[in-house]
XYZ file of C-alpha atoms in Angstrom:
751
model
C -6.104 -3.638 -45.911
C -2.469 -3.813 -47.215
C 0.126 -1.518 -45.982
C 3.459 -0.677 -47.576
C 6.613 -2.285 -46.344
C 9.877 -0.501 -46.306
C 12.950 -2.727 -46.372
C 16.527 -2.229 -45.475
C 19.403 -4.588 -44.559
C 20.340 -3.098 -41.153
C 17.905 -5.074 -38.919
C 15.132 -7.555 -39.012
C 12.166 -8.182 -36.686
C 9.475 -10.841 -36.761
C 5.915 -10.320 -35.760
C 3.087 -12.746 -35.435
C -0.297 -10.994 -35.658
C -3.621 -12.609 -36.227
C -1.780 -15.883 -36.772
C 0.375 -14.479 -39.590
C 4.117 -14.262 -39.252
C 5.798 -11.301 -40.917
C 9.553 -10.878 -41.166
C 10.347 -7.275 -41.859
C 13.554 -5.438 -42.492
C 13.850 -1.921 -41.007
C 14.843 1.258 -42.806
C 16.626 3.692 -40.502
C 15.969 7.396 -41.030
C 16.956 10.503 -39.138
C 13.998 12.732 -39.519
C 12.774 11.694 -35.976
C 9.076 11.784 -37.131
C 6.243 9.438 -37.138
C 3.587 9.527 -39.888
C 0.159 10.478 -38.608
C -2.445 7.750 -38.686
C -5.103 7.796 -41.397
C -8.762 8.084 -40.592
C -9.399 4.272 -40.843
C -6.285 3.334 -38.932
C -5.734 2.977 -35.217
C -2.095 3.452 -34.217
C -0.577 0.868 -31.865
C 2.680 1.626 -30.315
C 5.473 -0.922 -30.431
C 8.543 0.681 -29.069
C 10.966 -2.126 -28.008
C 12.459 -1.357 -31.313
C 11.566 2.257 -31.068
C 9.038 1.694 -33.889
C 5.660 3.345 -34.267
C 3.536 1.555 -36.675
C -0.078 2.074 -37.897
C -2.406 -0.693 -38.608
C -6.104 -1.344 -38.349
C -7.121 -3.335 -35.328
C -8.728 -5.939 -37.559
C -5.969 -6.411 -40.111
C -2.378 -7.039 -38.988
C -1.228 -9.233 -41.932
C 0.955 -6.554 -43.182
C 2.637 -3.776 -41.335
C 4.185 -0.511 -42.493
C 7.211 0.389 -40.344
C 8.553 3.850 -39.890
C 11.425 3.435 -37.542
C 13.175 6.247 -35.789
C 16.837 6.361 -34.939
C 19.197 9.178 -33.937
C 22.722 9.312 -35.121
C 25.167 8.782 -32.351
C 28.716 9.993 -31.856
C 29.518 6.890 -29.824
C 29.636 4.398 -32.668
C 33.399 4.174 -32.367
C 32.919 3.120 -28.829
C 30.353 0.477 -29.704
C 27.671 2.374 -27.703
C 24.004 1.785 -28.559
C 22.720 4.243 -31.136
C 19.019 3.421 -30.809
C 16.622 0.971 -29.446
C 15.606 0.154 -33.038
C 18.372 -2.532 -33.180
C 16.459 -4.642 -30.736
C 14.630 -7.785 -31.872
C 10.978 -8.263 -30.703
C 11.186 -11.779 -29.363
C 7.837 -11.137 -27.704
C 5.244 -10.323 -30.324
C 2.652 -7.724 -29.655
C -0.972 -8.863 -29.641
C -3.773 -6.409 -30.278
C -5.536 -7.411 -27.015
C -2.327 -6.860 -25.067
C -1.929 -3.229 -26.033
C -3.721 0.011 -25.139
C -5.745 1.479 -27.952
C -4.442 4.815 -29.112
C -7.338 6.666 -27.645
C -6.708 5.100 -24.278
C -2.944 6.091 -24.194
C -1.727 8.947 -22.124
C 1.254 11.293 -22.256
C 2.568 12.863 -19.057
C 4.502 16.175 -18.822
C 5.754 17.854 -15.573
C 6.516 21.504 -15.953
C 8.640 23.684 -13.624
C 8.248 21.451 -10.555
C 9.620 23.438 -7.705
C 9.812 22.284 -4.049
C 11.585 24.166 -1.295
C 12.639 27.745 -0.736
C 15.711 29.797 -1.349
C 18.547 29.405 -0.889
C 18.019 25.608 -0.920
C 15.584 24.208 -3.377
C 14.862 20.481 -3.294
C 13.624 20.706 -6.829
C 14.026 23.828 -8.873
C 12.031 24.183 -12.069
C 12.393 20.593 -13.115
C 10.615 19.797 -16.381
C 10.239 16.608 -18.526
C 7.829 14.224 -20.171
C 7.145 10.636 -21.164
C 5.091 9.328 -24.068
C 3.430 5.967 -24.746
C 5.784 3.318 -25.953
C 9.009 4.906 -24.666
C 11.084 4.863 -21.430
C 12.155 8.103 -19.888
C 14.969 7.511 -17.337
C 15.843 9.934 -14.447
C 19.391 9.722 -13.404
C 21.544 11.800 -11.165
C 23.980 11.948 -8.303
C 22.981 10.992 -4.731
C 20.701 13.615 -3.326
C 19.844 15.110 -6.780
C 16.154 14.767 -6.202
C 15.285 11.642 -8.154
C 13.094 10.013 -5.416
C 11.440 13.362 -4.567
C 10.528 13.830 -8.230
C 9.130 10.367 -8.509
C 7.051 10.893 -5.358
C 5.756 14.193 -6.787
C 4.863 12.592 -10.160
C 2.876 9.956 -8.231
C 1.009 12.680 -6.360
C 2.335 11.599 -3.004
C 3.894 14.883 -2.052
C 1.351 17.235 -0.699
C 3.427 20.386 -1.199
C 3.583 20.058 -4.960
C 1.003 22.653 -5.906
C 1.711 24.835 -2.890
C 5.331 25.366 -3.994
C 4.723 25.453 -7.777
C 4.774 23.192 -10.728
C 2.195 21.473 -12.924
C 1.638 17.989 -14.190
C -0.298 17.335 -17.363
C -1.877 14.123 -18.546
C -2.629 14.436 -22.321
C -2.159 18.195 -21.907
C -4.749 18.453 -19.035
C -4.392 18.971 -15.379
C -6.286 16.369 -13.401
C -7.381 17.612 -9.970
C -9.043 14.442 -8.808
C -6.496 12.387 -6.896
C -8.474 9.162 -7.401
C -8.682 9.621 -11.163
C -5.016 10.569 -11.310
C -3.937 7.404 -9.483
C -6.099 5.226 -11.621
C -3.995 6.456 -14.584
C -0.582 6.569 -12.903
C 0.947 3.605 -11.007
C 4.008 3.757 -8.805
C 6.396 0.953 -7.994
C 8.544 2.038 -5.139
C 12.156 1.256 -4.600
C 11.776 -1.129 -1.701
C 9.756 -3.952 -3.099
C 7.496 -4.913 -0.305
C 4.745 -7.531 -0.313
C 2.793 -6.633 2.718
C 1.001 -9.999 2.922
C 4.235 -11.544 4.391
C 5.107 -13.636 1.320
C 2.740 -16.499 2.265
C 0.816 -16.229 -1.027
C 1.980 -17.801 -4.232
C 2.947 -15.730 -7.260
C -0.146 -16.775 -9.124
C -2.425 -16.073 -6.088
C -0.888 -12.646 -5.694
C -1.575 -11.623 -9.216
C -5.026 -13.198 -9.202
C -6.080 -11.216 -6.192
C -4.772 -8.086 -7.854
C -6.669 -8.951 -11.059
C -9.865 -9.840 -9.079
C -10.437 -6.123 -8.443
C -10.034 -5.226 -12.108
C -11.280 -8.181 -14.166
C -14.556 -10.112 -14.142
C -14.400 -13.715 -13.256
C -15.770 -14.653 -16.758
C -14.926 -13.356 -20.183
C -17.299 -10.843 -21.731
C -19.137 -11.733 -24.896
C -17.153 -10.880 -27.966
C -18.908 -9.108 -30.740
C -18.579 -9.835 -34.435
C -16.071 -7.110 -35.235
C -13.754 -7.082 -32.214
C -11.131 -9.586 -31.234
C -10.411 -10.319 -27.622
C -9.303 -7.154 -25.922
C -8.027 -6.447 -22.458
C -11.503 -5.435 -21.298
C -13.020 -8.769 -22.533
C -10.397 -10.935 -20.825
C -11.240 -12.703 -17.558
C -8.813 -12.502 -14.582
C -7.352 -16.056 -15.104
C -6.405 -15.222 -18.789
C -4.769 -11.924 -17.791
C -2.824 -13.601 -15.012
C -1.554 -16.253 -17.334
C -0.549 -13.575 -19.790
C 1.278 -11.596 -17.071
C 3.166 -14.622 -15.877
C 4.346 -15.308 -19.401
C 5.452 -11.680 -20.109
C 7.301 -11.477 -16.752
C 9.107 -14.721 -17.155
C 7.504 -16.086 -13.987
C 5.332 -18.902 -15.369
C 7.580 -21.502 -13.733
C 7.165 -19.709 -10.398
C 3.377 -19.626 -10.468
C 2.955 -21.868 -7.562
C 6.072 -20.689 -5.566
C 5.561 -18.559 -2.502
C 6.563 -14.926 -2.650
C 8.932 -15.488 0.255
C 10.984 -17.934 -1.858
C 11.525 -15.460 -4.709
C 14.828 -13.696 -5.465
C 15.081 -9.967 -5.404
C 14.850 -9.661 -9.122
C 11.776 -11.958 -9.270
C 10.089 -9.934 -6.579
C 10.741 -6.794 -8.613
C 9.237 -8.394 -11.648
C 6.232 -9.373 -9.684
C 5.842 -5.862 -8.344
C 5.922 -4.453 -11.831
C 3.300 -7.019 -12.926
C 1.002 -6.197 -10.076
C 1.065 -2.538 -11.078
C 0.309 -3.456 -14.753
C -2.598 -5.738 -14.211
C -4.966 -3.459 -16.117
C -2.294 -1.630 -18.226
C -2.023 1.594 -16.400
C -1.458 4.491 -18.696
C 1.685 5.736 -16.885
C 3.942 3.626 -14.655
C 6.686 5.073 -12.395
C 9.325 2.654 -11.295
C 11.914 3.773 -8.759
C 15.351 2.041 -9.030
C 14.131 -1.084 -10.823
C 17.696 -2.531 -10.993
C 18.744 -1.836 -7.406
C 20.145 -5.002 -5.675
C 20.201 -6.932 -8.949
C 23.303 -8.427 -10.546
C 24.309 -7.344 -14.038
C 22.354 -10.097 -15.872
C 19.269 -9.581 -13.856
C 19.413 -5.862 -14.303
C 19.597 -6.345 -18.100
C 16.613 -8.770 -18.107
C 14.635 -6.279 -15.985
C 15.197 -3.601 -18.586
C 14.021 -5.944 -21.346
C 10.860 -6.640 -19.393
C 10.291 -2.913 -18.770
C 10.713 -2.306 -22.529
C 8.042 -4.924 -23.205
C 5.827 -3.118 -20.761
C 6.340 0.204 -22.468
C 5.664 -1.237 -25.962
C 2.185 -1.933 -24.972
C 1.344 1.718 -25.254
C 2.472 2.663 -21.774
C 4.344 5.918 -20.791
C 7.218 4.493 -18.565
C 9.267 6.503 -16.227
C 12.157 4.933 -14.312
C 14.797 6.281 -12.009
C 18.179 4.849 -11.333
C 21.650 5.850 -10.135
C 23.522 4.993 -13.404
C 22.436 2.759 -16.266
C 25.015 0.500 -17.963
C 25.903 0.801 -21.608
C 23.767 -2.218 -22.395
C 20.876 -0.680 -20.623
C 21.014 2.492 -22.630
C 19.692 0.816 -25.722
C 16.339 0.339 -24.043
C 16.159 3.992 -22.790
C 14.608 6.700 -25.074
C 15.019 9.830 -23.062
C 17.535 10.634 -20.277
C 16.854 13.350 -17.531
C 19.986 14.129 -15.573
C 19.294 15.847 -12.242
C 21.910 17.632 -10.184
C 21.068 19.475 -6.902
C 17.469 19.508 -7.770
C 17.788 21.029 -11.252
C 17.758 19.641 -14.761
C 21.209 19.544 -16.383
C 20.042 17.625 -19.390
C 16.858 16.081 -20.899
C 16.992 14.523 -24.220
C 18.105 11.478 -26.135
C 21.367 9.613 -25.465
C 22.561 10.389 -29.032
C 22.278 14.137 -28.351
C 24.170 13.938 -25.074
C 27.777 14.246 -26.564
C 26.798 17.116 -28.781
C 25.253 19.074 -25.946
C 28.017 18.577 -23.443
C 30.602 19.618 -26.050
C 28.691 23.011 -26.376
C 29.029 23.647 -22.630
C 32.769 22.730 -22.491
C 32.720 19.138 -21.374
C 33.158 16.602 -24.290
C 32.561 12.993 -23.260
C 35.665 10.914 -23.178
C 36.125 7.986 -25.386
C 35.467 4.452 -23.906
C 33.297 6.095 -21.195
C 29.702 5.294 -20.534
C 28.254 8.795 -21.396
C 25.875 8.776 -18.330
C 28.724 7.644 -16.072
C 30.932 10.419 -17.377
C 28.291 13.151 -16.904
C 27.484 11.979 -13.309
C 31.242 11.835 -12.522
C 31.591 15.450 -13.780
C 28.634 16.611 -11.701
C 29.852 14.694 -8.699
C 33.381 16.100 -8.877
C 31.978 19.599 -9.513
C 29.800 19.264 -6.427
C 32.892 18.634 -4.178
C 35.057 21.422 -5.701
C 32.476 24.096 -6.360
C 33.087 26.011 -3.145
C 36.879 26.462 -3.600
C 36.455 29.595 -5.694
C 38.930 28.449 -8.386
C 38.480 27.839 -12.121
C 39.005 24.199 -12.882
C 39.379 22.084 -16.005
C 38.540 18.383 -16.157
C 41.169 15.747 -17.043
C 41.335 11.976 -16.930
C 43.296 10.347 -14.145
C 44.682 7.293 -15.962
C 45.652 5.472 -12.762
C 42.169 5.001 -11.362
C 40.183 5.907 -14.545
C 38.380 8.553 -12.630
C 37.648 12.229 -13.311
C 40.058 14.647 -11.772
C 39.819 18.367 -11.412
C 43.164 20.235 -12.195
C 43.723 23.944 -11.633
C 43.897 25.924 -14.799
C 47.362 26.872 -16.143
C 48.372 29.020 -19.137
C 48.965 25.982 -21.302
C 45.608 24.393 -20.572
C 42.306 25.154 -22.313
C 40.168 27.205 -19.972
C 36.820 25.628 -19.292
C 33.886 27.878 -18.661
C 33.659 29.023 -15.050
C 32.139 26.448 -12.812
C 29.611 27.877 -10.348
C 26.656 26.521 -8.473
C 24.050 26.982 -11.231
C 26.366 26.555 -14.241
C 25.019 23.179 -15.576
C 21.339 23.958 -14.793
C 21.518 27.534 -16.277
C 23.304 26.284 -19.374
C 20.565 23.651 -20.038
C 17.905 26.248 -19.569
C 19.447 28.410 -22.240
C 19.583 25.613 -24.714
C 16.708 24.725 -27.089
C 17.171 20.905 -26.921
C 14.303 20.333 -24.432
C 11.709 22.728 -26.026
C 12.315 21.407 -29.501
C 12.147 17.712 -28.399
C 9.026 18.355 -26.233
C 7.170 19.973 -29.181
C 8.300 17.380 -31.559
C 7.341 14.376 -29.530
C 4.033 15.647 -28.013
C 2.759 16.684 -31.443
C 2.274 13.140 -32.342
C -0.320 12.843 -29.561
C -2.221 16.038 -30.184
C -5.288 13.954 -31.006
C -5.394 12.808 -27.416
C -5.926 16.245 -26.009
C -9.607 16.427 -27.120
C -10.485 12.958 -25.830
C -11.952 12.326 -22.420
C -9.550 10.342 -20.325
C -11.025 6.991 -19.397
C -10.234 5.566 -16.087
C -10.373 2.017 -14.902
C -13.466 1.174 -12.927
C -13.943 -1.413 -10.168
C -15.148 -4.495 -11.997
C -16.627 -6.020 -8.847
C -19.114 -4.430 -6.505
C -18.703 -3.475 -2.816
C -19.808 -6.864 -1.471
C -17.624 -8.803 -3.892
C -14.561 -6.649 -3.033
C -15.330 -7.342 0.604
C -15.545 -11.056 0.043
C -12.308 -11.133 -1.853
C -10.424 -9.143 0.812
C -11.850 -11.392 3.570
C -10.984 -14.615 1.618
C -7.446 -13.407 1.097
C -7.034 -12.597 4.743
C -8.140 -15.976 5.991
C -6.076 -17.722 3.325
C -3.098 -15.979 4.797
C -4.172 -16.928 8.280
C -4.440 -20.645 7.458
C -0.996 -20.426 5.678
C 0.391 -18.988 8.904
C -1.644 -20.988 11.265
C 1.159 -21.358 13.884
C 1.137 -17.642 14.604
C -2.413 -16.758 13.484
C -4.294 -19.594 15.167
C -2.234 -21.694 17.473
C -0.551 -18.677 19.058
C -3.725 -16.957 20.210
C -5.181 -20.358 21.206
C -2.194 -21.043 23.454
C -2.453 -17.495 24.875
C -6.134 -17.855 25.829
C -5.627 -21.305 27.353
C -2.767 -20.050 29.604
C -4.492 -16.810 30.423
C -7.721 -18.643 31.518
C -6.388 -21.877 33.117
C -3.731 -20.351 35.383
C -6.089 -17.787 37.040
C -8.799 -20.410 37.029
C -6.650 -22.751 39.174
C -5.517 -19.947 41.425
C -9.091 -18.973 42.135
C -10.516 -22.481 41.828
C -14.124 -22.785 43.054
C -13.600 -19.932 45.468
C -17.203 -20.038 46.764
C -19.571 -17.315 48.002
C -18.591 -16.876 51.607
C -18.548 -13.277 52.769
C -14.890 -13.281 53.644
C -13.873 -14.269 50.020
C -16.229 -11.931 48.142
C -13.308 -9.372 47.632
C -11.049 -12.083 46.275
C -13.819 -13.372 44.133
C -14.447 -9.865 42.660
C -10.766 -9.651 41.692
C -11.385 -12.321 39.022
C -13.001 -9.510 37.042
C -9.614 -7.767 37.056
C -8.255 -10.973 35.332
C -10.949 -10.377 32.637
C -9.850 -6.700 32.218
C -6.180 -7.676 31.924
C -6.937 -10.329 29.359
C -8.787 -7.621 27.373
C -5.567 -5.620 27.490
C -4.070 -8.389 25.269
C -6.837 -7.707 22.882
C -5.787 -4.052 22.854
C -2.208 -4.844 21.851
C -3.275 -7.556 19.338
C -5.744 -5.138 17.661
C -2.914 -2.607 17.079
C -0.714 -5.308 15.723
C -3.239 -6.690 13.212
C -4.395 -3.428 11.792
C -0.897 -1.974 11.535
C 0.094 -4.988 9.472
C -2.664 -4.441 6.953
C -2.650 -0.741 6.579
C 0.477 -0.665 4.348
C -1.136 -3.168 1.934
C -4.353 -1.037 2.017
C -2.364 2.090 1.034
C -0.522 0.181 -1.690
C -3.754 -1.120 -3.290
C -5.606 2.110 -2.681
C -3.018 4.047 -4.691
C -3.740 1.559 -7.499
C -7.465 2.237 -7.234
C -8.089 -1.495 -6.614
C -11.140 -1.120 -4.326
C -12.800 1.529 -2.113
C -11.768 1.942 1.465
C -15.200 0.901 2.648
C -14.646 -2.589 1.203
C -11.414 -2.934 3.255
C -12.988 -1.528 6.445
C -16.084 -3.871 6.233
C -13.907 -6.930 5.546
C -11.700 -5.982 8.467
C -14.651 -5.452 10.764
C -16.046 -8.894 9.860
C -12.689 -10.541 10.463
C -12.459 -8.749 13.879
C -16.026 -9.745 14.901
C -15.117 -13.415 14.259
C -11.709 -13.266 15.898
C -12.512 -11.151 18.873
C -15.659 -13.008 19.697
C -14.188 -16.550 19.362
C -11.199 -16.104 21.573
C -12.878 -14.216 24.386
C -15.629 -16.888 24.346
C -13.098 -19.627 24.861
C -11.374 -17.672 27.625
C -14.678 -16.891 29.343
C -15.937 -20.513 29.235
C -12.737 -21.875 30.918
C -12.505 -19.095 33.593
C -16.127 -19.127 34.465
C -16.351 -22.794 35.333
C -12.932 -23.084 36.986
C -13.535 -20.143 39.346
C -17.018 -21.351 40.043
C -18.793 -18.200 39.210
C -22.614 -18.045 39.685
C -23.554 -21.132 37.597
C -26.934 -21.954 39.406
C -28.610 -19.843 36.695
C -27.436 -20.859 33.182
C -28.561 -17.446 31.881
C -25.834 -15.746 33.983
C -23.210 -17.772 32.143
C -24.400 -16.501 28.798
C -24.616 -12.957 30.052
C -20.993 -13.284 31.351
C -19.837 -14.384 27.846
C -21.757 -11.536 26.251
C -20.215 -8.931 28.543
C -16.713 -10.299 27.971
C -17.188 -10.342 24.145
C -18.653 -6.874 23.879
C -15.831 -5.427 26.079
C -13.315 -7.143 23.866
C -14.910 -5.716 20.674
C -14.991 -2.261 22.327
C -11.392 -2.540 23.292
C -10.425 -3.644 19.798
C -12.337 -0.866 18.076
C -10.800 1.801 20.351
C -7.270 0.539 19.694
C -7.883 0.497 15.905
C -9.517 4.006 16.090
C -6.239 5.304 17.553
C -4.312 3.894 14.628
C -6.818 5.368 12.158
C -6.831 8.912 13.476
C -3.072 9.058 14.223
C -1.190 8.074 11.019
C 2.066 7.910 12.963
C 3.222 4.645 14.383
C 5.661 6.225 16.793
C 2.992 8.414 18.331
C 0.457 5.618 18.518
C 3.138 3.504 20.317
C 3.122 6.059 23.088
C -0.536 6.999 23.210
C -2.082 3.495 23.043
C -0.368 2.117 26.210
C -1.168 5.265 28.161
C -4.948 5.026 27.167
C -5.029 1.289 28.055
C -3.393 1.897 31.498
C -5.694 4.828 32.183
C -8.851 2.873 31.310
C -7.697 0.051 33.600
C -7.241 2.393 36.530
C -10.614 3.968 35.930
C -12.420 0.557 35.887
C -13.560 0.983 39.538
C -11.586 -2.057 40.764
C -8.805 -0.001 42.350
C -10.740 2.972 43.558
C -14.575 2.636 43.851
C -16.680 5.289 42.336
C -18.325 6.339 45.664
C -14.854 7.021 47.095
C -13.689 9.146 44.187
C -13.426 12.930 44.409
C -16.529 14.347 42.766
C -14.448 16.474 40.371
C -12.793 13.283 39.002
C -15.843 11.024 38.769
C -16.597 11.977 35.033
C -13.363 10.267 33.901
C -14.827 6.811 34.876
C -17.512 7.136 32.209
C -14.963 7.254 29.293
C -13.501 3.840 30.299
C -15.079 0.760 28.869
C -13.555 -1.281 31.622
C -15.813 0.687 34.048
C -18.980 -0.568 32.364
C -17.606 -4.086 32.113
C -16.709 -4.317 35.732
C -20.056 -3.046 36.991
C -22.055 -5.218 34.586
C -20.136 -8.346 35.699
C -20.705 -7.590 39.388
C -24.498 -7.180 38.754
C -24.511 -10.407 36.716
C -22.683 -12.256 39.566
C -24.222 -10.819 42.738
C -27.832 -9.687 41.851
C -30.415 -11.608 44.103
C -27.593 -13.810 45.524
C -27.339 -14.915 49.176
C -23.809 -15.046 50.405
C -24.583 -17.351 53.353
C -27.496 -19.769 53.777
C -30.322 -18.629 56.219
C -30.646 -20.865 59.243
C -34.226 -21.953 60.202
C -35.678 -20.350 63.246
C -36.298 -22.285 66.422
C -40.032 -21.871 67.484
C -42.192 -23.576 70.078
C -45.605 -22.520 68.750
C -48.055 -25.175 69.480
C -49.792 -26.861 66.619
C -47.629 -25.434 64.021
C -44.198 -25.874 65.631
C -42.868 -27.929 62.681
C -45.235 -28.158 59.718
C -42.759 -30.356 57.788
C -41.620 -32.471 60.760
C -39.029 -32.073 63.494
C -35.832 -33.017 61.602
C -34.597 -29.490 60.829
C -36.674 -28.429 57.773
C -37.574 -24.704 57.347
C -40.531 -23.457 59.374
C -43.266 -21.263 58.128
C -41.979 -18.383 60.289
C -38.544 -18.752 58.782
C -40.021 -18.770 55.287
C -41.983 -15.582 56.025
C -38.762 -14.017 57.393
C -36.798 -14.853 54.179
C -39.380 -13.222 51.969
C -38.822 -9.822 53.651
C -35.076 -10.024 53.938
C -32.832 -8.358 51.183
C -30.354 -10.664 49.408
C -26.696 -10.015 50.429
C -25.718 -9.514 46.768
C -28.153 -6.668 46.327
C -26.985 -5.034 49.550
C -23.303 -5.455 48.379
C -24.068 -3.798 45.006
C -25.791 -0.890 46.701
C -23.103 -0.289 49.282
C -19.960 -0.979 47.294
C -20.995 0.198 43.795
C -23.924 2.485 44.437
C -26.206 0.420 42.204
C -29.836 0.244 43.227
C -31.741 -0.863 40.068
C -29.424 -3.738 39.294
C -31.748 -5.527 36.922
C -32.107 -2.695 34.478
C -28.578 -1.179 34.894
C -26.890 -4.266 33.550
C -28.447 -3.825 30.143
C -27.679 -0.117 30.256
C -24.017 -0.907 30.793
C -24.023 -3.486 27.984
C -25.850 -1.060 25.685
C -23.166 1.605 26.447
C -20.417 -0.751 25.486
C -22.211 -1.517 22.169
C -22.597 2.265 21.591
C -18.898 2.829 22.181
C -18.034 -0.012 19.874
C -20.057 1.575 17.083
C -18.664 5.001 17.708
C -15.070 3.884 17.691
C -15.741 2.031 14.405
C -17.291 4.980 12.765
C -14.541 7.363 13.889
C -11.949 4.804 12.722
C -13.468 4.603 9.308
C -13.446 8.343 8.873
C -9.839 8.454 10.002
C -8.618 5.854 7.623
C -10.806 7.336 4.813
C -9.570 10.928 5.063
C -6.316 10.976 7.045
C -4.488 8.204 5.300
C -3.876 10.004 1.934
C -0.536 8.303 1.161
């Protein structure tokens, strides 16, 4: 299929498609329209030069270009007139672009948040279309961040207070489906895995949830597409596009701020999200890095993505990459349109843009100055202060031209009266009317539940190995110290009746060590929840995969360390080691208690999505459970109306189970043989002090001291069965805490 080629001498771009290089001159027109695709053509958006071209996916040898450019009043000031003057140094490949039927437009209409007299956002409207960048600018406190959060569906009051968001002209109620279409890169670039991963690993893990490990089989009529690529191919492609190929094996912690922002954009664009929101992409970057960032964002948009960014104030060089500008002031739209229309519009409302000024900078300066002077009740005109090149407000005199009265809603009300936005909205969205009747496809998880779980678990342990000093050596040192010092202090304490109370206090050491588990559990889960929310918003994997992986990790960690602690303490103190089975039961009780403590601590985090509240509630619960363990106040000496509180403490069951394991059927002191003079049987085994038959018969009927201690001190009669009851209760609490924690993190952590 051959397509016509329209040539002009104004600009030239080169494209390499299907192995053929085509150098094409661009004709600039002002009709601001794009020809509709024919039946056998599939439009692919290439907008780094603000060009829409139509070409069949199988034949890219020749391309028909219908570029768009708007005339600009700033040519005398060398301001950019259109992105069409850019060169495409990064050719578009058909497999690196969303097909037309997969592209999405986004429109927000009358977004209103707050109540009179102070609206945070007041009837804010706008749109973004595939292949173009919409930039939201404004003064500090204008509502840029709030609008971005609203468009990402992170603000729960959106539909309560009013406003609608349309994707391809439709309202999407499902939050999961919406987030699979719309990605959000926040202002503060955070890599919640502490920067120990390399750039390549970070992108590979992100791609693992979206791409299969092997390429799909290509059919005879389709070239390689995004859906048929494997994860390694996509990662290599992203590294090239982002300019991070040379940093593939560098750790994230070693990246500059600009490189981290590039990586953040890449991770959100692994599967070519239809709409990408990027808050302040050039913050903390120098001039050149900011310019390079805008070039990358333009390349992202030209793949058929609707891109929305927010920033304080773009430079003149950045403006050539921006297609639509939305200027917010005090929560209202004061302008939405192209840069070229900006001067014409502001002239109509009485504020012509000065020469040699960045038009956005001038508008924001006017709005900022107006914000300071609006409450003085005087009519003002704007003049230029030549000394500091700033905008100054001067009182109106008879000789000066009177500017329209400046009041609180002047700029917003003037824009609402104009027809710039309605005309532009209708003109641009008409090009994508064909998308309204199509079912919006969302990205699905390419791997199953178990594979997702394995990937998350593998990533977690890779990070642990990288941070072995704090993740492995630190807990090891803690358990050694926590077990050796008490073991030396209570070394081989024995079973004499006068030391039974001291011997029992070793179980308090076990409970205190479990308290370390409580604090560590809160720390580990709190560190991973932000990353879970980040990836959950990207629809990377279901919450169940994360929770299963985290539970497996906890089972391994909170069994290994308590086992080490228990082994050392048991043999140093000299607990009941005559029966090896008691040793294994001791380890079992200690491990189950640690798991129960861990699951309870994590449950608190899952059901209370406020770190400050958890920081208060968690220590109180831990201290209360320790007091209710029965060590400080035995159950039989507790007021009857307070006894029920003991049964909510897992330490209570641990303490009683350990006492049973230690003292059941145990003699505190050896029984002396009885002295008898019975003839004939006075000493069946000789006369050298061996036990007589009478003493043996006496021992059979005597109750062991340990059983008597359990009955008198703890009120336990059936010690053999009760130990397994207590262990079973601990297991039950562990399961209950885990289930409640999952429900909390599944339904309470929405954003």
